[in-house]
CSV table of C-alpha atoms in Angstrom, one decimal:
chain,number,residue,atom,x,y,z
A,1,MET,CA,126.7,90.4,135.5
A,2,THR,CA,126.9,92.9,132.6
A,3,LYS,CA,123.8,94.5,131.1
A,4,ARG,CA,124.4,92.6,127.9
A,5,ALA,CA,124.6,89.3,129.7
A,6,ARG,CA,121.4,90.0,131.7
A,7,ARG,CA,119.7,90.8,128.4
A,8,LYS,CA,120.9,87.5,126.9
A,9,ASN,CA,119.7,85.5,129.9
A,10,LYS,CA,116.3,87.2,129.7
A,11,ALA,CA,116.1,86.5,126.0
A,12,LEU,CA,116.8,82.8,126.5
A,13,ALA,CA,113.9,82.7,129.0
A,14,ALA,CA,111.5,84.8,127.0
A,15,PRO,CA,109.1,83.5,124.3
A,16,LYS,CA,110.3,84.2,120.7
A,17,ILE,CA,108.3,86.9,119.0
A,18,GLY,CA,107.7,87.1,115.3
A,19,VAL,CA,107.3,90.5,113.6
A,20,ILE,CA,105.9,91.1,110.2
A,21,ILE,CA,106.3,94.5,108.4
A,22,ALA,CA,103.4,94.4,106.0
A,23,ASN,CA,102.2,96.1,102.8
A,24,THR,CA,99.9,95.6,99.9
A,25,GLY,CA,102.4,94.2,97.5
A,26,THR,CA,104.1,94.7,94.1
A,27,PRO,CA,104.3,92.8,90.8
A,28,ALA,CA,107.1,90.2,90.5
A,29,ALA,CA,108.4,91.7,87.3
A,30,PRO,CA,107.8,94.8,85.1
A,31,THR,CA,106.0,92.7,82.4
A,32,PRO,CA,102.3,92.7,81.3
A,33,LYS,CA,101.9,89.1,82.4
A,34,ALA,CA,103.3,89.7,86.0
A,35,VAL,CA,101.4,93.0,86.3
A,36,LYS,CA,98.2,91.4,85.2
A,37,LYS,CA,98.5,88.7,87.8
A,38,TYR,CA,99.2,91.3,90.5
A,39,LEU,CA,96.4,93.6,89.5
A,40,GLY,CA,94.0,90.7,89.1
A,41,GLN,CA,94.5,89.9,92.8
A,42,PHE,CA,94.7,93.5,94.1
A,43,LEU,CA,91.7,94.8,92.2
A,44,MET,CA,89.4,92.0,93.4
A,45,ASP,CA,90.0,92.9,97.1
A,46,ARG,CA,86.6,93.5,98.6
A,47,ARG,CA,87.9,96.8,100.0
A,48,ILE,CA,89.1,98.0,96.6
A,49,CYS,CA,86.6,96.9,94.0
A,50,PRO,CA,84.1,99.6,93.3
A,51,MET,CA,81.0,97.5,92.5
A,52,PRO,CA,79.5,94.1,93.2
A,53,ARG,CA,82.2,91.5,92.8
A,54,PRO,CA,80.6,89.3,90.1
A,55,ILE,CA,80.0,92.3,87.9
A,56,TRP,CA,83.4,93.7,88.7
A,57,TRP,CA,85.1,90.4,87.9
A,58,CYS,CA,83.7,90.4,84.4
A,59,LEU,CA,84.6,94.0,83.7
A,60,LEU,CA,88.0,93.6,85.2
A,61,HIS,CA,89.0,90.5,83.2
A,62,THR,CA,87.3,91.4,79.9
A,63,VAL,CA,88.2,95.1,79.6
A,64,ILE,CA,90.3,96.7,82.3
A,65,LEU,CA,93.3,94.3,82.7
A,66,ARG,CA,93.8,94.1,79.0
A,67,LYS,CA,94.6,97.8,78.9
A,68,ARG,CA,96.0,98.4,82.4
A,69,ALA,CA,98.5,95.5,82.5
A,70,LYS,CA,100.5,96.7,79.5
A,71,ALA,CA,100.3,100.4,80.6
A,72,SER,CA,101.2,99.7,84.2
A,73,ALA,CA,104.1,97.4,83.1
A,74,ALA,CA,105.6,100.2,81.1
A,75,LYS,CA,105.5,102.5,84.2
A,76,TYR,CA,107.0,99.8,86.4
A,77,GLU,CA,109.8,99.3,83.8
A,78,GLU,CA,110.8,102.9,84.3
A,79,ILE,CA,111.3,102.6,88.0
A,80,TRP,CA,112.5,98.9,88.3
A,81,MET,CA,115.8,98.4,90.1
A,82,PRO,CA,118.5,95.8,89.2
A,83,GLU,CA,117.5,93.9,92.3
A,84,GLY,CA,113.8,94.0,91.6
A,85,SER,CA,110.8,96.1,92.5
A,86,PRO,CA,111.8,99.2,94.6
A,87,LEU,CA,109.2,98.4,97.2
A,88,ASN,CA,110.3,94.8,97.5
A,89,VAL,CA,114.0,95.7,97.6
A,90,ILE,CA,113.5,98.3,100.4
A,91,TYR,CA,111.3,96.0,102.5
A,92,ARG,CA,113.9,93.2,102.3
A,93,SER,CA,116.5,95.7,103.4
A,94,LEU,CA,114.3,96.9,106.3
A,95,GLU,CA,113.8,93.2,107.3
A,96,ARG,CA,117.6,92.7,107.4
A,97,GLY,CA,118.1,96.0,109.3
A,98,LEU,CA,115.5,95.1,112.0
A,99,ASN,CA,116.8,91.6,112.4
A,100,GLU,CA,120.4,92.9,112.9
A,101,TYR,CA,119.1,95.4,115.4
A,102,TYR,CA,117.3,92.8,117.6
A,103,ALA,CA,120.3,90.4,117.3
A,104,GLU,CA,122.6,93.1,118.5
A,105,ARG,CA,120.4,93.7,121.5
A,106,GLY,CA,120.0,90.0,122.2
A,107,LEU,CA,116.2,90.0,121.9
A,108,PRO,CA,114.3,86.9,120.8
A,109,VAL,CA,112.7,88.7,117.9
A,110,GLU,CA,112.5,87.5,114.3
A,111,VAL,CA,111.3,89.9,111.5
A,112,ARG,CA,109.8,89.1,108.1
A,113,ALA,CA,108.4,91.3,105.3
A,114,GLY,CA,105.0,90.2,104.1
A,115,MET,CA,102.7,91.4,101.3
A,116,SER,CA,99.0,90.9,100.8
A,117,TYR,CA,99.6,90.2,97.1
A,118,GLY,CA,102.7,88.9,95.4
A,119,LYS,CA,105.9,87.8,97.2
A,120,PRO,CA,107.0,87.6,99.9
A,121,SER,CA,103.4,86.8,100.9
A,122,LEU,CA,101.9,87.2,104.4
A,123,LYS,CA,101.3,83.4,104.4
A,124,GLN,CA,105.0,82.7,103.7
A,125,ALA,CA,106.0,85.2,106.5
A,126,VAL,CA,103.7,83.6,109.0
A,127,LYS,CA,104.9,80.1,108.1
A,128,GLU,CA,108.6,81.0,108.4
A,129,LEU,CA,108.0,82.6,111.8
A,130,LYS,CA,106.2,79.5,112.9
A,131,GLN,CA,109.0,77.3,111.8
A,132,ALA,CA,111.5,79.6,113.6
A,133,GLY,CA,109.8,78.8,116.9
A,134,CYS,CA,107.9,82.0,117.4
A,135,THR,CA,104.9,81.9,119.8
A,136,GLN,CA,103.7,85.5,119.4
A,137,LEU,CA,103.0,87.5,116.3
A,138,VAL,CA,103.2,91.3,116.0
A,139,VAL,CA,102.2,92.8,112.7
A,140,LEU,CA,103.0,96.3,111.7
A,141,PRO,CA,101.1,97.5,108.5
A,142,MET,CA,103.4,100.1,107.0
A,143,TYR,CA,100.8,102.8,106.7
A,144,PRO,CA,101.3,105.7,109.1
A,145,GLN,CA,97.7,106.9,108.4
A,146,THR,CA,95.2,104.0,108.5
A,147,ALA,CA,92.4,103.5,106.0
A,148,TYR,CA,89.9,100.8,105.3
A,149,SER,CA,91.5,100.2,102.0
A,150,THR,CA,95.1,99.9,103.3
A,151,VAL,CA,95.4,98.7,106.9
A,152,GLY,CA,91.9,97.1,106.6
A,153,SER,CA,93.0,95.2,103.5
A,154,VAL,CA,96.3,94.0,105.1
A,155,THR,CA,94.4,92.9,108.2
A,156,ASP,CA,92.0,90.9,106.1
A,157,ALA,CA,94.9,89.2,104.3
A,158,LEU,CA,96.7,88.6,107.6
A,159,HIS,CA,93.7,86.7,109.0
A,160,LYS,CA,93.5,84.5,106.0
A,161,ALA,CA,97.3,83.9,106.1
A,162,VAL,CA,97.1,82.9,109.8
A,163,ARG,CA,94.3,80.4,109.1
A,164,ARG,CA,96.1,78.9,106.2
A,165,ALA,CA,99.4,78.6,108.1
A,166,ARG,CA,97.5,77.1,111.1
A,167,TRP,CA,99.0,79.7,113.5
A,168,LYS,CA,97.6,78.9,116.9
A,169,HIS,CA,99.3,81.7,119.0
A,170,PRO,CA,98.4,85.3,119.8
A,171,VAL,CA,98.4,87.9,117.0
A,172,GLU,CA,98.7,91.6,117.6
A,173,VAL,CA,98.3,94.3,114.9
A,174,ILE,CA,99.7,97.8,115.4
A,175,GLU,CA,97.4,100.2,113.7
A,176,GLY,CA,98.6,103.7,112.6
A,177,TYR,CA,101.2,106.1,113.9
A,178,SER,CA,100.2,109.3,112.2
A,179,GLU,CA,101.1,111.5,115.2
A,180,ASP,CA,103.9,109.5,116.7
A,181,ALA,CA,106.6,111.9,117.7
A,182,VAL,CA,109.5,109.9,116.4
A,183,TYR,CA,107.8,109.4,113.0
A,184,VAL,CA,106.9,113.1,112.8
A,185,ARG,CA,110.5,114.2,113.6
A,186,ALA,CA,111.8,111.7,111.0
A,187,ILE,CA,109.5,113.2,108.3
A,188,ALA,CA,110.5,116.7,109.3
A,189,ALA,CA,114.2,115.8,109.2
A,190,SER,CA,113.8,114.3,105.7
A,191,VAL,CA,112.2,117.6,104.5
A,192,ARG,CA,115.1,119.6,105.9
A,193,ASN,CA,117.7,117.1,104.5
A,194,ALA,CA,116.2,117.6,101.1
A,195,GLY,CA,117.2,121.2,101.3
A,196,PHE,CA,114.1,122.9,102.7
A,197,ARG,CA,114.9,126.0,104.6
A,198,GLU,CA,112.6,127.3,107.3
A,199,ASP,CA,114.1,130.8,107.0
A,200,SER,CA,113.2,131.2,103.4
A,201,ASN,CA,110.1,131.4,101.2
A,202,ASP,CA,110.2,127.6,100.5
A,203,ARG,CA,106.8,126.0,100.4
A,204,LEU,CA,105.8,122.5,101.3
A,205,LEU,CA,103.0,120.3,99.8
A,206,PHE,CA,101.9,117.2,101.7
A,207,SER,CA,100.5,114.8,99.1
A,208,PHE,CA,98.6,111.8,100.4
A,209,HIS,CA,96.9,108.9,98.6
A,210,SER,CA,93.2,109.6,98.2
A,211,ILE,CA,90.4,107.4,99.3
A,212,PRO,CA,86.7,107.2,98.4
A,213,LEU,CA,84.4,109.6,100.4
A,214,LYS,CA,82.1,106.7,101.1
A,215,ASP,CA,84.8,105.2,103.4
A,216,ILE,CA,84.9,108.5,105.3
A,217,GLU,CA,81.1,108.5,105.6
A,218,ALA,CA,81.5,105.0,107.1
A,219,ASP,CA,83.7,106.5,109.8
A,220,ASP,CA,87.1,106.0,108.3
A,221,THR,CA,89.3,108.6,110.1
A,222,TYR,CA,92.0,108.8,107.4
A,223,GLU,CA,91.3,112.4,106.5
A,224,LEU,CA,91.7,113.5,110.1
A,225,GLN,CA,95.0,111.5,110.4
A,226,THR,CA,96.5,113.1,107.2
A,227,GLY,CA,95.6,116.5,108.7
A,228,ALA,CA,97.2,115.6,112.0
A,229,THR,CA,100.4,114.4,110.4
A,230,SER,CA,100.7,117.5,108.3
A,231,LEU,CA,100.0,119.8,111.2
A,232,ALA,CA,102.6,118.0,113.4
A,233,VAL,CA,105.3,118.0,110.7
A,234,ALA,CA,104.7,121.7,109.9
A,235,GLY,CA,104.9,122.5,113.6
A,236,GLU,CA,108.2,120.6,113.9
A,237,LEU,CA,109.5,122.7,111.0
A,238,GLY,CA,108.1,125.9,112.6
A,239,LEU,CA,106.1,126.7,109.4
A,240,ASP,CA,103.5,129.4,109.0
A,241,ARG,CA,100.2,128.0,107.8
A,242,ARG,CA,100.5,129.9,104.5
A,243,ARG,CA,103.7,128.0,103.6
A,244,TRP,CA,102.2,124.5,103.5
A,245,THR,CA,99.1,122.8,102.2
A,246,ILE,CA,97.6,119.3,101.7
A,247,SER,CA,96.4,117.5,98.6
A,248,TYR,CA,95.5,113.9,97.5
A,249,GLN,CA,96.7,111.9,94.6
A,250,SER,CA,96.3,108.5,92.9
A,251,ARG,CA,92.5,108.5,92.6
A,252,PHE,CA,91.4,105.0,91.6
A,253,ASP,CA,88.4,105.6,89.3
A,254,LYS,CA,85.9,108.4,88.3
A,255,GLY,CA,82.8,106.5,89.2
A,256,ARG,CA,83.1,107.4,92.9
A,257,THR,CA,83.7,110.7,94.7
A,258,TRP,CA,87.2,110.8,96.2
A,259,LEU,CA,88.9,112.8,99.0
A,260,SER,CA,90.2,116.1,97.6
A,261,PRO,CA,91.7,118.6,96.8
A,262,PHE,CA,93.6,116.6,94.2
A,263,THR,CA,97.3,117.1,93.8
A,264,ARG,CA,97.2,118.0,90.1
A,265,PRO,CA,95.1,121.2,90.3
A,266,THR,CA,96.8,122.1,93.6
A,267,LEU,CA,100.2,122.1,91.9
A,268,VAL,CA,98.8,124.4,89.2
A,269,ARG,CA,97.4,126.9,91.8
A,270,LEU,CA,100.7,126.8,93.7
A,271,ALA,CA,102.7,127.5,90.5
A,272,GLN,CA,100.5,130.4,89.6
A,273,ALA,CA,100.9,131.9,93.1
A,274,ALA,CA,104.6,131.2,93.4
A,275,GLU,CA,106.9,134.1,94.3
A,276,PRO,CA,110.0,134.7,92.2
A,277,GLY,CA,112.8,132.4,93.4
A,278,SER,CA,110.6,130.3,95.7
A,279,ARG,CA,110.9,126.6,95.7
A,280,LEU,CA,108.2,123.9,96.2
A,281,PHE,CA,108.9,120.8,98.1
A,282,ILE,CA,106.5,117.8,97.9
A,283,VAL,CA,106.5,115.1,100.5
A,284,CYS,CA,104.2,112.0,100.7
A,285,PRO,CA,104.1,111.0,104.4
A,286,ASN,CA,101.6,108.1,104.0
A,287,PHE,CA,104.0,106.1,101.8
A,288,SER,CA,106.6,104.4,104.1
A,289,VAL,CA,108.7,103.6,101.1
A,290,ASP,CA,108.9,104.9,97.5
A,291,CYS,CA,106.8,103.1,95.0
A,292,LEU,CA,105.1,103.6,91.6
A,293,GLU,CA,103.0,106.5,93.0
A,294,THR,CA,106.1,108.4,93.9
A,295,LEU,CA,108.9,107.2,91.7
A,296,TYR,CA,106.9,107.4,88.5
A,297,ASP,CA,103.9,109.8,89.1
A,298,ILE,CA,105.9,112.6,90.6
A,299,PRO,CA,108.8,113.0,88.1
A,300,TYR,CA,106.9,111.9,85.0
A,301,GLU,CA,103.5,113.5,85.5
A,302,LEU,CA,103.3,116.0,88.4
A,303,GLU,CA,106.7,117.7,88.0
A,304,PRO,CA,106.2,118.5,84.3
A,305,LEU,CA,102.7,119.9,85.1
A,306,TYR,CA,104.1,122.2,87.8
A,307,ARG,CA,106.9,123.4,85.6
A,308,ALA,CA,104.6,124.2,82.7
A,309,ALA,CA,102.2,126.1,85.0
A,310,LEU,CA,105.2,127.9,86.6
A,311,ALA,CA,106.4,129.0,83.1
A,312,GLY,CA,102.9,130.6,82.5
A,313,ASP,CA,101.9,128.0,79.9
A,314,PHE,CA,98.2,126.9,79.7
A,315,VAL,CA,97.7,123.6,81.4
A,316,ASP,CA,94.6,121.6,82.1
A,317,ALA,CA,93.9,122.1,85.8
A,318,ASP,CA,91.3,119.4,86.1
A,319,GLU,CA,92.2,116.3,88.1
A,320,GLU,CA,93.9,113.5,86.4
A,321,PRO,CA,91.7,110.5,85.3
A,322,GLY,CA,91.4,107.6,87.7
A,323,ALA,CA,93.9,104.8,87.5
A,324,LEU,CA,91.4,102.6,85.7
A,325,GLU,CA,90.7,105.3,83.0
A,326,ASN,CA,94.4,106.1,82.6
A,327,THR,CA,95.7,104.0,79.7
A,328,GLY,CA,99.3,104.7,80.6
A,329,LYS,CA,99.7,107.6,78.2
A,330,THR,CA,100.8,110.8,79.8
A,331,VAL,CA,98.1,113.2,80.7
A,332,ALA,CA,100.5,116.1,80.1
A,333,SER,CA,99.6,118.7,77.5
A,334,CYS,CA,102.1,119.7,74.8
A,335,HIS,CA,103.3,122.5,77.1
A,336,GLU,CA,103.9,120.1,79.9
A,337,GLU,CA,105.8,117.8,77.4
A,338,ALA,CA,108.1,120.7,76.6
A,339,HIS,CA,109.0,120.9,80.3
A,340,ARG,CA,110.2,117.3,80.6
A,341,ASP,CA,113.8,118.2,81.1
A,342,VAL,CA,115.5,114.8,80.7
A,343,PHE,CA,118.7,115.9,82.5
A,344,ARG,CA,116.9,117.1,85.5
A,345,THR,CA,114.7,114.1,85.7
A,346,LYS,CA,117.7,111.8,85.5
A,347,ARG,CA,119.5,113.8,88.2
A,348,ARG,CA,116.5,113.5,90.5
A,349,GLN,CA,116.1,109.8,89.8
A,350,GLN,CA,119.8,109.4,90.9
A,351,ALA,CA,119.0,111.4,94.1
A,352,ALA,CA,116.0,109.2,94.8
A,353,GLU,CA,118.2,106.1,94.3
A,354,ASP,CA,120.6,107.5,96.9
A,355,TYR,CA,117.7,107.8,99.3
A,356,LEU,CA,116.6,104.2,98.5
A,357,ARG,CA,120.1,103.1,99.6
A,358,GLY,CA,119.5,104.8,103.0
A,359,ASN,CA,121.5,108.0,102.2
A,360,HIS,CA,119.5,110.7,103.8
A,361,ALA,CA,122.4,113.2,104.0
A,362,ARG,CA,121.4,116.8,103.6
A,363,GLN,CA,120.9,117.8,100.0
A,364,GLU,CA,121.6,121.3,98.7
A,365,ILE,CA,119.4,121.5,95.7
A,366,GLU,CA,118.8,124.9,94.0
A,367,ASP,CA,115.7,124.0,92.0
A,368,ASP,CA,112.1,125.2,92.0
A,369,PHE,CA,110.5,121.7,92.4
A,370,ILE,CA,111.9,119.2,94.8
A,371,TYR,CA,110.5,115.8,95.8
A,372,VAL,CA,111.4,114.6,99.3
A,373,PRO,CA,111.9,110.8,99.2
A,374,CYS,CA,110.2,108.5,101.6
A,375,LEU,CA,112.0,107.2,104.7
A,376,ASN,CA,112.8,104.0,102.8
A,377,ARG,CA,115.7,102.0,104.2
A,378,SER,CA,117.3,104.9,106.1
A,379,ARG,CA,118.6,104.6,109.7
A,380,ALA,CA,115.9,107.1,110.6
A,381,HIS,CA,113.2,104.7,109.3
A,382,VAL,CA,114.7,101.8,111.3
A,383,ARG,CA,114.6,104.0,114.4
A,384,VAL,CA,110.9,104.8,113.8
A,385,LEU,CA,110.0,101.1,113.3
A,386,THR,CA,112.0,99.9,116.4
A,387,HIS,CA,110.4,102.6,118.4
A,388,LEU,CA,106.9,101.6,117.3
A,389,LEU,CA,107.6,97.9,118.0
A,390,ALA,CA,109.4,98.4,121.3
A,391,PRO,CA,106.4,98.0,123.7
A,392,HIS,CA,105.3,95.0,121.8
A,393,VAL,CA,108.5,93.0,121.8
A,394,GLY,CA,110.0,93.9,125.2
A,395,ASP,CA,112.6,96.3,123.8
A,396,GLU,CA,113.5,98.3,126.9
A,397,ALA,CA,115.2,101.7,126.4
């Protein structure tokens, strides 16, 4: 009997396993109405809201959403793809890729994408897997570095979805893979493929999503995980400690103290200390796929800031306002505005779209600021995910 036939017989006898690749979610459309609905759900999450829920609800619905919905919709419109939200498009592609992988191997595994807010929902994913005859559930939150506000939030939503779908079978959640060797090698390879050269004076900035310090004081190990990932990737690249650094972006509000140093002032310092001809690469390892924080914030806000500082112009080095205070108008000064090179921005957007399609071929970019796209729908990302899921779904090497 061939190996393939043995695997098929084993699959027929084994219980069917349902897998959910999970994330927070995305609006259904780049419109104020759709964004308001999404933010209304997301910002009421008990792990996200910054004050007692009754007070926060009133403030959110009477003040914040009126401003933020329109401002955020304008940003989403800039990054929206013909097929829909970039995050949703990529997750659907990963879902198809994983299902094809397990079908080729003859394994009784069914994969669905599921979001805490918006569609496809976690409840829908659980329901579909139940209808498909699955009797085990494995959930992989797509956050390499775990935090109360990310993996914790997805886990809360998962428990609610399981109850509502009346799932009666075992549920297993895979939490975090910040130091996984396959993941680390994939991130390092993506940096190299973006054009980074170890034998040069290229520098690397690891930018992670920030979290409130109160979560760290409550024993959230996120900061340790971001450091571990950065150290591992830098080691894989063979980098001297002086050639890489860590920062944090996307602070939520100014009412709380957030994990720093922030990316904005860090970029200014790096620009001021740049050697002639050196290039800065920025990578965001805690985002498994590109989203608003990378596709919009980096080319439209962070890159112009860096270019202005690199040119010697005066820029405001203070951290950007929190998401709730940001009305959607650029925080860039007039000097930064002068460095919004439309041609270069469009060229990098096209490069990012190539990555979204799974094209992680080596890029030879001679520029002084280069964003390294997330793993997205690349074959490398599928390898990372199947590797992480292997011991949970009986995928023998």
